Amino acid sequence: MATLLIKNIGTLVSGDISNPILKANALLIEGGLIRAIGEEKDMDMNGVEQVLDIQGMTVTPGLIDSHCHPVFGDFTPRQKMLDFIESSLHGGVTTLISAGEVHLPGRPKDVAGTKALAILAAKSFANARPAGVKVIGGALILEPGLQERDFEELSKEGVRVVGEIGLGGVKTPKEAASMVKWAKKYGMIVMMHTGGTSIPGSSTVPAEDVIATNPDIISHINGGPTAIPLQEAEKLVRNTSLSLEMVHCGNPKMIVEVMRIVKEVDGLSRVIIGNDAPSGTGVIPLGILRVINFISSLCGIKAEQAIAMATGNTAKVYRLNRGMIEPGREADLVIMDAPMGSVGKDALSAIEAGDIPGIAAVLIDGEVKIGVSRNTPPPNRKIIIKKH
Ligand SMILES: [Zn+2]
């Protein structure tokens, strides 16, 4: 992997919500990892093969979609569409986390079948990254009859996530709680569906059930797509310290209502952002950028903090070595700017004004995967790439 310098950075968004902007104008990348952050004049140019002069634009960590429903490869049977993952790369997404391969036609609902699906999807996505995007696939769907030894085996085989509890046959906290304990014991991260049902067969989950089940993540607290009543959401925000997921395919009014309470309890570091696509709402390549926009422009949150909710906050929950601009982290990056015609003068002021920023390039493991996005409006400035 090439050694690369990114210079003339106007704004460097860290992904760390407690320190969201770094003072630096250059980034040095080596072996797919961030090696140095600082001033261009201080960078060791030995071995640098490529220089990206980004003309004062903004660099952010690659966006992490905390809630995706892939099946296998870059095809979704839900909307019969190809290349939806490549399309979200054009929306700045470099990592997708499966919340359950629930759209598999004929999805098996027995113990052997649900395990097989999780293991196969985890291994398949580990071996093949659609368009370069890192997919954490194989989110186990909980079905009655799973035993502790199954979680041990699943973990050993590379399954890292329990998909939204409520999608499978395990519906009550009584059934789920021991499975959640086993999952956590073997290092898995647990999501739980809240709100009304989105597909026939999945169930409604009230706040008490979530608290009794004790997952890591309250999936789509703003609805998926139907939201729980605000009082229920308020209980979850105030009476737990669980991660709070806001999704695009949810209820936008609830983003505003819930964020108001999140601000009151100083809970910005608990918020993560997902798309919850492909779903009945569709496939929305700019879904993560749009939720960042909603949270920033409608809820009075700084753009760099909203970006941290789709990068560093999510990386922390899922224990990923990315999502933050820090030496040693994977160099998954987005270079963005105000879009042409925006009242914003740079990416962050455009987001705060409610405009989707223009993406000028996306890097994964320090390699430029795309230049100017085919999906966002065009950025004001252009990158100048030079061999060194
Ligand atoms: Zn859901």
XYZ file of C-alpha atoms and ligand atoms in Angstrom:
389
model
C 0.000 0.000 0.000
C 1.288 3.400 -1.039
C 2.493 6.131 1.239
C 0.369 9.190 0.756
C 0.312 12.786 1.953
C -2.904 14.784 2.142
C -2.061 18.496 2.309
C -3.797 21.858 2.384
C -6.488 20.501 4.685
C -8.788 23.393 5.597
C -10.644 21.592 8.405
C -9.775 18.257 9.956
C -12.743 16.587 11.654
C -11.486 14.006 14.154
C -14.531 11.786 14.719
C -13.918 12.145 18.457
C -16.954 13.920 19.858
C -15.015 15.225 22.874
C -12.452 16.928 20.602
C -14.111 17.064 17.178
C -11.710 19.366 15.282
C -7.937 18.885 15.070
C -5.466 21.668 14.379
C -3.466 20.328 11.432
C -3.185 20.898 7.687
C -1.661 17.567 6.644
C -2.081 13.817 7.108
C 0.520 11.189 6.348
C -0.751 7.705 5.508
C 1.364 4.576 5.321
C 0.429 0.934 4.928
C -3.251 1.827 4.997
C -2.974 3.480 8.410
C -2.780 7.082 9.554
C 0.861 7.640 10.490
C 1.114 11.353 11.291
C -1.157 14.346 11.780
C 0.283 17.851 11.731
C 1.712 20.651 9.634
C 2.935 19.911 6.123
C 6.353 21.431 6.834
C 6.948 18.952 9.661
C 6.042 15.816 7.661
C 8.688 13.213 6.832
C 8.391 12.972 3.035
C 10.653 9.905 2.796
C 8.874 7.245 0.757
C 5.833 9.395 -0.047
C 4.542 8.330 -3.477
C 1.414 10.424 -3.866
C 0.349 13.882 -2.684
C -3.281 14.955 -2.544
C -3.504 18.746 -2.444
C -7.085 19.227 -1.287
C -7.176 23.030 -1.655
C -8.571 23.863 1.766
C -11.365 21.292 1.829
C -12.493 19.266 4.864
C -11.322 15.780 5.824
C -13.485 13.527 7.988
C -13.224 9.866 8.939
C -15.084 7.527 6.580
C -18.732 7.289 7.627
C -19.899 4.153 9.436
C -23.468 3.042 8.794
C -24.498 1.376 12.056
C -27.590 -0.257 10.599
C -27.724 -1.976 7.233
C -29.676 -4.990 5.989
C -27.444 -6.602 3.363
C -27.722 -10.249 2.359
C -24.758 -11.341 0.252
C -22.546 -9.278 -2.024
C -23.800 -6.011 -3.477
C -27.378 -7.072 -4.149
C -30.498 -6.528 -2.076
C -33.483 -8.797 -2.602
C -35.579 -6.284 -0.590
C -35.701 -3.781 -3.474
C -34.207 -6.055 -6.146
C -31.289 -3.684 -6.606
C -27.650 -4.132 -7.535
C -24.688 -2.118 -6.250
C -26.438 -0.378 -3.369
C -23.244 -0.639 -1.293
C -21.211 1.007 -4.039
C -23.861 3.754 -4.109
C -23.455 4.385 -0.392
C -19.675 4.624 -0.862
C -20.603 7.623 -3.037
C -22.384 8.943 0.067
C -19.188 8.748 2.128
C -19.838 5.364 3.761
C -16.730 3.201 4.177
C -18.090 0.710 6.741
C -21.517 -0.905 6.940
C -22.657 -2.893 9.944
C -25.295 -5.514 9.359
C -28.285 -5.461 11.684
C -29.380 -8.870 10.354
C -29.482 -10.536 6.925
C -33.230 -10.557 7.309
C -34.051 -10.157 3.627
C -32.629 -13.532 2.570
C -35.398 -15.247 0.592
C -36.603 -18.199 2.638
C -34.570 -17.140 5.669
C -34.322 -20.217 7.934
C -35.824 -19.781 11.392
C -34.406 -22.845 13.104
C -31.251 -22.885 15.235
C -29.009 -24.548 12.635
C -30.287 -22.264 9.873
C -29.975 -18.955 11.694
C -26.449 -19.893 12.806
C -25.474 -20.979 9.305
C -26.735 -17.714 7.829
C -24.794 -15.594 10.347
C -21.566 -17.544 9.873
C -21.831 -17.597 6.084
C -22.592 -13.861 5.835
C -19.797 -12.964 8.292
C -17.256 -15.005 6.326
C -18.505 -13.955 2.907
C -18.264 -10.229 3.708
C -14.909 -10.727 5.433
C -13.587 -12.201 2.171
C -15.170 -9.761 -0.293
C -15.648 -6.047 0.179
C -18.242 -4.683 -2.252
C -16.658 -1.643 -3.991
C -14.031 -1.692 -1.224
C -16.559 -0.991 1.545
C -15.940 -2.880 4.787
C -19.097 -4.800 5.657
C -19.412 -6.347 9.088
C -21.880 -8.993 8.036
C -23.465 -11.950 9.723
C -25.580 -10.388 12.451
C -27.158 -13.326 14.263
C -30.952 -13.279 14.299
C -32.129 -14.711 17.610
C -34.394 -17.744 17.295
C -35.770 -19.916 20.108
C -33.535 -22.808 21.118
C -30.107 -21.154 20.804
C -27.817 -22.362 23.621
C -24.664 -20.944 25.181
C -22.465 -23.296 23.140
C -23.976 -21.835 19.955
C -22.787 -18.337 20.903
C -19.350 -19.695 21.687
C -19.201 -21.353 18.273
C -20.582 -18.299 16.442
C -18.023 -16.031 18.071
C -15.205 -18.429 17.180
C -16.419 -18.444 13.562
C -16.278 -14.647 13.293
C -19.827 -13.527 14.119
C -19.424 -10.246 16.003
C -22.942 -8.870 16.185
C -26.400 -9.940 17.309
C -28.810 -8.356 14.832
C -31.849 -6.483 16.009
C -33.615 -8.537 18.650
C -37.260 -8.655 17.639
C -36.654 -9.591 14.005
C -36.535 -13.304 14.797
C -38.643 -15.668 16.862
C -37.213 -14.471 20.183
C -39.550 -11.674 21.207
C -39.700 -11.348 24.983
C -37.003 -10.132 27.393
C -37.446 -13.411 29.248
C -36.346 -15.381 26.196
C -33.751 -12.859 25.047
C -31.975 -11.922 28.289
C -29.974 -15.133 28.733
C -29.007 -15.129 25.050
C -27.837 -11.523 25.382
C -25.676 -12.542 28.356
C -24.105 -15.374 26.363
C -23.548 -13.120 23.348
C -21.771 -10.516 25.472
C -19.746 -13.196 27.254
C -18.310 -14.231 23.882
C -17.584 -10.656 22.818
C -20.583 -9.985 20.599
C -22.332 -6.618 20.366
C -26.107 -6.673 20.675
C -28.693 -4.521 18.895
C -32.370 -4.360 19.747
C -35.237 -3.246 17.535
C -37.568 -0.641 19.055
C -40.831 0.767 17.813
C -43.464 -0.645 15.558
C -43.034 -3.441 13.150
C -41.416 -2.861 9.773
C -41.872 -6.272 8.187
C -44.573 -8.858 8.849
C -43.362 -11.192 11.573
C -41.182 -8.724 13.487
C -42.711 -7.322 16.644
C -43.348 -4.160 18.627
C -40.905 -3.519 21.457
C -41.687 -1.137 24.355
C -39.062 0.567 26.570
C -39.443 -1.831 29.533
C -38.574 -4.758 27.282
C -35.431 -3.027 26.045
C -34.291 -2.226 29.590
C -34.979 -5.799 30.751
C -33.136 -7.282 27.769
C -30.071 -5.028 28.195
C -28.634 -4.823 24.658
C -25.699 -2.555 23.737
C -27.644 -0.546 21.184
C -31.188 0.745 21.104
C -31.780 0.386 17.393
C -33.596 3.238 15.640
C -34.856 5.025 18.725
C -36.473 7.394 16.199
C -38.548 4.593 14.701
C -38.041 1.821 12.239
C -40.043 3.254 10.618
C -42.842 3.628 13.211
C -41.560 5.244 16.405
C -42.267 4.355 20.004
C -44.159 7.056 21.955
C -41.896 9.914 23.050
C -42.349 9.031 26.765
C -40.934 5.566 26.028
C -37.961 7.029 24.174
C -37.422 9.488 27.015
C -37.213 6.603 29.518
C -34.567 4.944 27.355
C -32.523 8.128 27.115
C -32.794 9.087 30.788
C -32.802 5.689 32.546
C -30.120 3.830 30.583
C -26.640 4.543 29.288
C -27.184 2.477 26.139
C -26.192 3.634 22.661
C -28.990 5.511 20.906
C -29.289 4.933 17.197
C -30.891 7.453 14.836
C -31.752 6.119 11.397
C -32.727 7.579 8.068
C -35.568 5.124 7.454
C -37.255 6.197 10.673
C -39.416 9.034 11.932
C -37.680 12.388 11.328
C -39.775 14.286 13.879
C -38.551 11.876 16.548
C -34.934 12.742 15.706
C -35.684 16.308 16.777
C -37.703 15.285 19.864
C -35.206 12.694 21.087
C -32.152 14.881 20.440
C -33.661 17.554 22.670
C -33.650 15.056 25.566
C -30.212 13.704 24.625
C -28.818 17.239 24.904
C -30.431 17.665 28.332
C -28.678 14.559 29.679
C -25.381 15.409 27.985
C -25.657 12.218 25.941
C -24.156 13.217 22.578
C -21.478 10.530 22.852
C -24.213 7.847 22.980
C -25.736 8.730 19.591
C -24.843 6.634 16.540
C -26.235 6.954 13.016
C -27.614 4.286 10.718
C -29.478 4.155 7.454
C -31.724 1.108 8.069
C -31.665 0.422 4.364
C -32.296 -1.541 2.251
C -35.767 -1.535 3.707
C -39.318 -0.795 2.688
C -38.373 2.882 2.599
C -35.861 2.041 -0.093
C -32.144 2.268 -0.649
C -30.818 5.719 0.180
C -27.179 6.244 -0.772
C -27.003 9.598 1.044
C -28.883 8.338 4.122
C -26.027 8.748 6.597
C -25.172 12.238 5.315
C -28.836 13.156 5.520
C -29.138 12.104 9.189
C -25.949 14.056 9.952
C -27.681 16.992 8.282
C -30.956 16.536 10.205
C -29.125 16.334 13.523
C -26.929 19.315 12.811
C -29.297 21.661 11.006
C -32.542 20.851 12.852
C -31.268 20.042 16.355
C -28.616 22.738 16.816
C -25.674 20.334 16.959
C -22.330 21.368 15.471
C -21.624 19.585 12.166
C -18.361 18.118 13.475
C -20.256 16.623 16.438
C -22.936 15.158 14.167
C -20.160 13.650 12.008
C -18.649 12.073 15.148
C -22.008 10.330 15.669
C -21.488 8.551 12.329
C -17.788 7.833 12.873
C -16.015 7.785 16.250
C -19.098 7.122 18.386
C -19.976 4.074 16.277
C -16.382 2.827 16.144
C -16.296 2.896 19.934
C -19.446 0.804 20.340
C -18.318 -1.761 17.766
C -14.648 -1.655 18.865
C -13.372 -0.789 15.370
C -9.910 0.633 14.704
C -11.322 3.326 12.436
C -13.780 6.206 12.616
C -11.245 8.566 14.169
C -8.308 10.567 12.851
C -5.557 9.255 15.073
C -2.128 7.696 14.389
C -2.472 3.927 13.978
C -6.117 4.011 12.885
C -7.230 2.654 9.506
C -7.094 5.471 6.958
C -10.745 5.469 5.873
C -11.394 9.094 4.957
C -13.839 11.397 3.205
C -12.745 14.637 1.568
C -15.700 16.987 1.323
C -16.588 20.599 0.664
C -19.546 22.914 0.457
C -21.528 21.939 -2.629
C -21.669 24.384 -5.518
C -24.260 27.068 -4.856
C -24.509 26.450 -1.100
C -24.767 29.305 1.364
C -22.135 27.386 3.349
C -18.507 28.254 2.665
C -17.129 24.845 3.629
C -18.481 21.353 4.332
C -19.330 22.041 7.978
C -21.171 25.328 7.424
C -23.053 23.735 4.513
C -24.189 20.868 6.771
C -25.262 23.303 9.482
C -27.297 25.139 6.834
C -28.973 21.847 5.885
C -27.129 21.256 2.604
C -25.615 17.893 1.677
C -21.862 18.451 1.308
C -20.112 17.671 -1.968
C -17.788 14.685 -1.723
C -14.498 15.153 -3.593
C -12.956 11.761 -2.736
C -13.315 8.723 -0.478
C -10.322 6.704 0.721
C -10.354 3.244 2.269
C -7.196 1.940 3.930
C -5.358 4.910 2.441
C -6.380 4.171 -1.150
C -8.531 6.554 -3.188
C -11.643 4.468 -3.974
C -13.637 7.224 -5.676
C -13.063 10.803 -6.735
C -15.944 13.252 -7.044
C -19.109 11.476 -5.887
C -21.764 10.596 -8.443
C -24.428 11.004 -5.758
C -23.723 14.195 -3.819
C -23.908 17.603 -5.464
C -20.476 18.611 -6.838
C -17.981 20.099 -4.356
C -16.802 23.697 -4.839
C -13.116 22.793 -4.985
C -11.090 20.103 -6.738
C -8.275 17.867 -5.515
C -4.904 18.125 -7.265
C -3.164 14.724 -7.248
C 0.596 14.617 -7.815
C 3.150 11.831 -7.865
C 5.990 12.568 -5.484
Zn -35.529 -2.573 13.200
